[in-house]
Structure formats: C-alpha cells, structure tokens
Amino acid sequence: MNNQNQQRNPVLLVHGIDDTGAVFYRMGKYLKQRGWSVYALDLVPNNGAKGLDELAKQVRDYVDREFSPEQPLDVVGFSMGGIVSRYYIQRLEGIKRVQRFITISSPHQGTVIAYGSMRPGCVQMRPKSAFLQDLNSDVAMLQEINFTSIWTPYDLMIVPAKSSQLPVGNEVILPVALHPWMLSDSRCLEVVAETLSQPIKSYPQFANIQHRQKSPLGDGNI
C-alpha cells in the first residue's frame, strides 16, 4: 500500500434539510480526535426553498474557497446533504476532487415524505422525480470513487427506508431507531471513521470524466 492510499484527506460534512453544519457536532469532534481535518458548511436556505442543484453550487464554491486546487477531499452527506453532494460530484466536477464519499440516510430513490411540501428542493426528493432519475441515470460514475451508503431500516424520514440504497458502492445497514440519531450513534461514527480510513482507488482517477459527465440541470441534459 503506498502513501497515497494511506492518506487522510480533509473531510467535508454536508447537512440535511432544516439543519446546519452544527448537526455534525458529535461526528466532527469524533473525527477530529482521530486525526482528521473536518469542515462543515451551512446551506442557505436549508428548508428546500431552493433546488438541490443550487445548493450543490454552494458546496462547489465552498470547496473552491477552502481548499487548494490540488487538494483531494472526502465528503460525508447526511439525508438531503447526500443528494446535494451527489449533484456536486456527478454534475459540478466534484468527482475530480472527491475520493471517498459517504451518504447517511439519504433519499437516493426519493422519500414519500417529500410530497408534504411544494418547495423545489422537496419536489426534487420525491420518488421518481426528474432530478433523481437524472442523477441515477449515470450513478455508475460513483464506482470511480470509494462510495458507501449507510442507512437504517427504521427511518421515518426516508420512506421507504430502502430508498437509501444504490446499486453501486458499499452498503452498511445499522439498526438505529431514528433518522437524526444516525449522526450520534456510536456504531455509525465507527463505520464513518473506518470508511474514511480505507485505501483510495489505486488506478488513475477520472481520466476520461469529461466524456462521461452530464451537464448540470438546466443545460439541456433532460
């Protein structure tokens, strides 16, 4: 195993709907105590009033502002933050920088809870939404990086809970009773730390990504 595969990248935490970066207080402290540099941003607005594609631009801008162009990083997205992060990775060239990507209880296939709001970001998280169908149409991109989905079968925010599954990457199912408890459950914290410690892909990363990556929504890709 070479030094590149052993490196600990800075970790960016991306929160979910109606949250801020403070929701990662325990996880951030846990990772810092184990040697990681941890960053979190506040998505604005955080209530779904803007599309997830717009929030993903905030992630891109934060990364460009906080990290040097040659600095790879790892991303952990919770709930809506996992979908926002996917858009950044799959549509805004984040895949050129992100080496490890973890989603925690994210509605990759949508959640019926999103039918309770007409806000743009919530509409995008409905099952079979055009937004999610577009992201899932080339989800194979995530095979180029270390991708892991962590979820609980008892989730009452991601309905059905199995919507957190994707056909690529690794999957970890934890019997955590409530959606928000995923960020403080000791088992989940251990899985996150272990996953962020795994060797990165050893082959040249994303050499031909320009030819595979779709344009962002609004640029004629759907």
CSV table of C-alpha atoms in Angstrom, one decimal:
chain,number,residue,atom,x,y,z
A,1,MET,CA,0.0,0.0,0.0
A,2,ASN,CA,1.5,3.3,-1.0
A,3,ASN,CA,1.4,6.6,0.8
A,4,GLN,CA,-1.3,8.0,-1.4
A,5,ASN,CA,-3.6,5.2,-0.5
A,6,GLN,CA,-2.9,5.7,3.2
A,7,GLN,CA,-3.6,9.5,3.2
A,8,ARG,CA,-6.2,11.1,5.3
A,9,ASN,CA,-8.0,13.7,3.3
A,10,PRO,CA,-9.8,16.7,4.8
A,11,VAL,CA,-13.5,15.7,5.4
A,12,LEU,CA,-16.4,18.0,4.3
A,13,LEU,CA,-19.7,17.4,6.1
A,14,VAL,CA,-22.9,18.4,4.3
A,15,HIS,CA,-26.1,18.6,6.4
A,16,GLY,CA,-29.7,17.8,5.6
A,17,ILE,CA,-32.9,19.8,5.4
A,18,ASP,CA,-33.7,22.2,8.2
A,19,ASP,CA,-30.3,21.6,9.7
A,20,THR,CA,-27.0,23.5,9.7
A,21,GLY,CA,-23.4,22.3,9.9
A,22,ALA,CA,-23.8,22.2,13.7
A,23,VAL,CA,-25.8,18.9,13.4
A,24,PHE,CA,-22.4,17.2,12.9
A,25,TYR,CA,-21.1,18.4,16.3
A,26,ARG,CA,-20.5,14.9,17.7
A,27,MET,CA,-19.3,13.4,14.4
A,28,GLY,CA,-16.9,16.3,13.8
A,29,LYS,CA,-15.5,16.0,17.3
A,30,TYR,CA,-15.1,12.2,16.9
A,31,LEU,CA,-13.2,12.5,13.7
A,32,LYS,CA,-11.0,15.4,14.8
A,33,GLN,CA,-10.0,13.3,17.9
A,34,ARG,CA,-8.8,10.7,15.4
A,35,GLY,CA,-6.7,13.0,13.3
A,36,TRP,CA,-9.0,14.2,10.6
A,37,SER,CA,-9.3,17.9,9.5
A,38,VAL,CA,-13.1,18.4,9.4
A,39,TYR,CA,-15.1,21.1,7.7
A,40,ALA,CA,-18.8,21.8,7.5
A,41,LEU,CA,-20.8,24.5,5.7
A,42,ASP,CA,-24.3,25.9,6.2
A,43,LEU,CA,-26.5,25.5,3.1
A,44,VAL,CA,-28.8,28.6,2.6
A,45,PRO,CA,-31.7,28.3,2.6
A,46,ASN,CA,-31.9,25.0,4.4
A,47,ASN,CA,-35.6,24.3,4.1
A,48,GLY,CA,-35.9,23.2,0.5
A,49,ALA,CA,-36.9,26.6,-0.8
A,50,LYS,CA,-34.1,26.3,-3.4
A,51,GLY,CA,-33.4,23.4,-5.7
A,52,LEU,CA,-30.7,20.9,-4.6
A,53,ASP,CA,-28.7,21.8,-7.7
A,54,GLU,CA,-28.5,25.4,-6.4
A,55,LEU,CA,-27.3,24.2,-3.0
A,56,ALA,CA,-24.7,22.0,-4.7
A,57,LYS,CA,-23.2,25.1,-6.2
A,58,GLN,CA,-22.7,26.3,-2.6
A,59,VAL,CA,-20.7,23.1,-1.9
A,60,ARG,CA,-18.6,23.7,-5.1
A,61,ASP,CA,-17.9,27.3,-4.1
A,62,TYR,CA,-17.0,26.3,-0.5
A,63,VAL,CA,-14.6,23.7,-1.8
A,64,ASP,CA,-13.0,26.1,-4.2
A,65,ARG,CA,-12.7,28.7,-1.5
A,66,GLU,CA,-11.4,26.5,1.3
A,67,PHE,CA,-9.1,24.0,-0.4
A,68,SER,CA,-6.2,24.4,-2.9
A,69,PRO,CA,-7.0,23.1,-6.4
A,70,GLU,CA,-4.7,20.1,-6.0
A,71,GLN,CA,-6.2,19.0,-2.6
A,72,PRO,CA,-8.4,15.9,-2.7
A,73,LEU,CA,-11.1,15.5,-0.1
A,74,ASP,CA,-13.7,13.2,1.3
A,75,VAL,CA,-17.4,14.1,1.7
A,76,VAL,CA,-20.0,12.9,4.1
A,77,GLY,CA,-23.6,13.9,3.3
A,78,PHE,CA,-26.5,13.4,5.7
A,79,SER,CA,-30.0,13.0,4.4
A,80,MET,CA,-30.7,15.8,1.8
A,81,GLY,CA,-27.0,16.6,2.1
A,82,GLY,CA,-26.1,13.3,0.5
A,83,ILE,CA,-28.2,14.2,-2.6
A,84,VAL,CA,-26.7,17.7,-2.7
A,85,SER,CA,-23.3,16.2,-2.6
A,86,ARG,CA,-24.1,13.7,-5.3
A,87,TYR,CA,-25.1,16.6,-7.6
A,88,TYR,CA,-21.8,18.3,-6.8
A,89,ILE,CA,-19.9,15.1,-7.5
A,90,GLN,CA,-21.8,14.0,-10.6
A,91,ARG,CA,-22.7,17.3,-12.3
A,92,LEU,CA,-20.3,20.0,-11.0
A,93,GLU,CA,-17.0,18.2,-11.5
A,94,GLY,CA,-16.6,17.3,-7.8
A,95,ILE,CA,-15.7,13.8,-8.9
A,96,LYS,CA,-12.4,15.2,-10.0
A,97,ARG,CA,-11.6,16.0,-6.3
A,98,VAL,CA,-13.6,13.7,-4.1
A,99,GLN,CA,-12.0,10.4,-3.3
A,100,ARG,CA,-14.2,9.0,-0.6
A,101,PHE,CA,-17.9,9.7,-0.4
A,102,ILE,CA,-20.3,8.6,2.3
A,103,THR,CA,-24.1,9.2,2.4
A,104,ILE,CA,-26.0,8.7,5.6
A,105,SER,CA,-29.8,8.1,5.3
A,106,SER,CA,-30.0,9.9,2.0
A,107,PRO,CA,-33.1,9.5,-0.2
A,108,HIS,CA,-31.3,8.3,-3.4
A,109,GLN,CA,-34.6,6.9,-4.7
A,110,GLY,CA,-36.7,9.6,-3.1
A,111,THR,CA,-38.9,9.7,0.0
A,112,VAL,CA,-42.7,10.0,0.1
A,113,ILE,CA,-42.3,12.5,3.0
A,114,ALA,CA,-41.3,15.0,0.3
A,115,TYR,CA,-44.9,15.0,-1.0
A,116,GLY,CA,-45.7,17.1,2.1
A,117,SER,CA,-44.1,20.2,0.6
A,118,MET,CA,-44.2,22.0,-2.8
A,119,ARG,CA,-40.8,23.7,-2.2
A,120,PRO,CA,-38.4,23.0,-5.1
A,121,GLY,CA,-35.9,21.1,-3.1
A,122,CYS,CA,-38.6,18.8,-1.6
A,123,VAL,CA,-40.1,18.2,-5.0
A,124,GLN,CA,-36.7,17.0,-6.2
A,125,MET,CA,-36.6,14.5,-3.4
A,126,ARG,CA,-39.9,12.8,-4.3
A,127,PRO,CA,-39.7,9.2,-5.7
A,128,LYS,CA,-39.1,9.1,-9.4
A,129,SER,CA,-38.6,12.9,-9.6
A,130,ALA,CA,-36.9,14.1,-12.8
A,131,PHE,CA,-34.0,15.3,-10.6
A,132,LEU,CA,-33.3,11.9,-9.1
A,133,GLN,CA,-33.9,10.0,-12.3
A,134,ASP,CA,-31.3,12.2,-13.9
A,135,LEU,CA,-28.7,11.5,-11.1
A,136,ASN,CA,-29.5,7.8,-11.1
A,137,SER,CA,-29.2,7.5,-14.9
A,138,ASP,CA,-25.4,7.6,-14.6
A,139,VAL,CA,-24.9,6.6,-11.0
A,140,ALA,CA,-22.2,4.2,-12.2
A,141,MET,CA,-19.9,7.3,-12.0
A,142,LEU,CA,-19.7,6.7,-8.3
A,143,GLN,CA,-17.9,3.4,-8.9
A,144,GLU,CA,-14.9,5.6,-9.8
A,145,ILE,CA,-14.5,6.6,-6.1
A,146,ASN,CA,-14.9,5.0,-2.7
A,147,PHE,CA,-18.7,5.3,-2.2
A,148,THR,CA,-20.6,4.0,0.8
A,149,SER,CA,-24.3,4.3,1.8
A,150,ILE,CA,-25.1,4.0,5.5
A,151,TRP,CA,-28.8,3.7,6.4
A,152,THR,CA,-31.3,2.4,8.9
A,153,PRO,CA,-34.4,0.2,8.1
A,154,TYR,CA,-36.3,2.1,10.9
A,155,ASP,CA,-36.0,5.5,9.2
A,156,LEU,CA,-39.3,7.5,9.3
A,157,MET,CA,-37.9,10.4,7.2
A,158,ILE,CA,-36.7,8.3,4.3
A,159,VAL,CA,-39.8,6.3,3.3
A,160,PRO,CA,-39.4,3.6,2.3
A,161,ALA,CA,-36.1,3.3,4.1
A,162,LYS,CA,-34.6,1.2,1.4
A,163,SER,CA,-34.6,4.3,-0.8
A,164,SER,CA,-31.2,5.0,0.7
A,165,GLN,CA,-29.8,2.1,-1.4
A,166,LEU,CA,-27.9,2.5,-4.6
A,167,PRO,CA,-26.7,-0.3,-6.9
A,168,VAL,CA,-23.1,0.8,-6.6
A,169,GLY,CA,-20.5,1.1,-3.9
A,170,ASN,CA,-20.7,-0.4,-0.4
A,171,GLU,CA,-23.7,-0.6,1.9
A,172,VAL,CA,-23.9,-0.6,5.7
A,173,ILE,CA,-27.3,-1.1,7.4
A,174,LEU,CA,-27.5,-0.2,11.0
A,175,PRO,CA,-30.5,-0.7,13.3
A,176,VAL,CA,-30.7,2.9,14.5
A,177,ALA,CA,-34.2,3.9,15.8
A,178,LEU,CA,-34.5,7.4,14.4
A,179,HIS,CA,-33.3,9.4,11.4
A,180,PRO,CA,-31.3,12.1,13.3
A,181,TRP,CA,-29.7,9.6,15.7
A,182,MET,CA,-27.6,8.3,12.8
A,183,LEU,CA,-25.2,11.2,13.4
A,184,SER,CA,-24.6,10.4,17.0
A,185,ASP,CA,-24.9,6.6,17.1
A,186,SER,CA,-21.6,5.2,18.1
A,187,ARG,CA,-21.8,2.4,15.5
A,188,CYS,CA,-22.4,4.9,12.7
A,189,LEU,CA,-19.5,7.0,13.9
A,190,GLU,CA,-17.2,3.9,13.9
A,191,VAL,CA,-18.3,3.0,10.3
A,192,VAL,CA,-17.7,6.5,9.1
A,193,ALA,CA,-14.2,6.6,10.6
A,194,GLU,CA,-13.4,3.1,9.2
A,195,THR,CA,-14.7,4.0,5.8
A,196,LEU,CA,-12.6,7.2,5.7
A,197,SER,CA,-9.5,5.2,6.5
A,198,GLN,CA,-9.9,2.8,3.6
A,199,PRO,CA,-7.4,2.9,0.8
A,200,ILE,CA,-8.5,5.0,-2.1
A,201,LYS,CA,-8.8,3.7,-5.7
A,202,SER,CA,-5.4,2.9,-7.0
A,203,TYR,CA,-6.0,3.5,-10.7
A,204,PRO,CA,-5.7,6.9,-12.3
A,205,GLN,CA,-8.8,8.8,-11.2
A,206,PHE,CA,-11.4,10.0,-13.7
A,207,ALA,CA,-9.1,10.5,-16.7
A,208,ASN,CA,-12.0,10.5,-19.2
A,209,ILE,CA,-14.6,12.0,-17.0
A,210,GLN,CA,-15.2,14.9,-19.4
A,211,HIS,CA,-16.6,12.5,-21.9
A,212,ARG,CA,-18.9,10.7,-19.4
A,213,GLN,CA,-20.2,13.5,-17.2
A,214,LYS,CA,-23.5,15.0,-18.0
A,215,SER,CA,-24.2,18.8,-18.0
A,216,PRO,CA,-25.9,20.3,-14.9
A,217,LEU,CA,-29.7,20.5,-14.9
A,218,GLY,CA,-30.9,23.4,-17.0
A,219,ASP,CA,-28.2,22.9,-19.6
A,220,GLY,CA,-30.2,20.6,-21.8
A,221,ASN,CA,-29.4,17.2,-20.2
A,222,ILE,CA,-33.1,16.3,-19.6
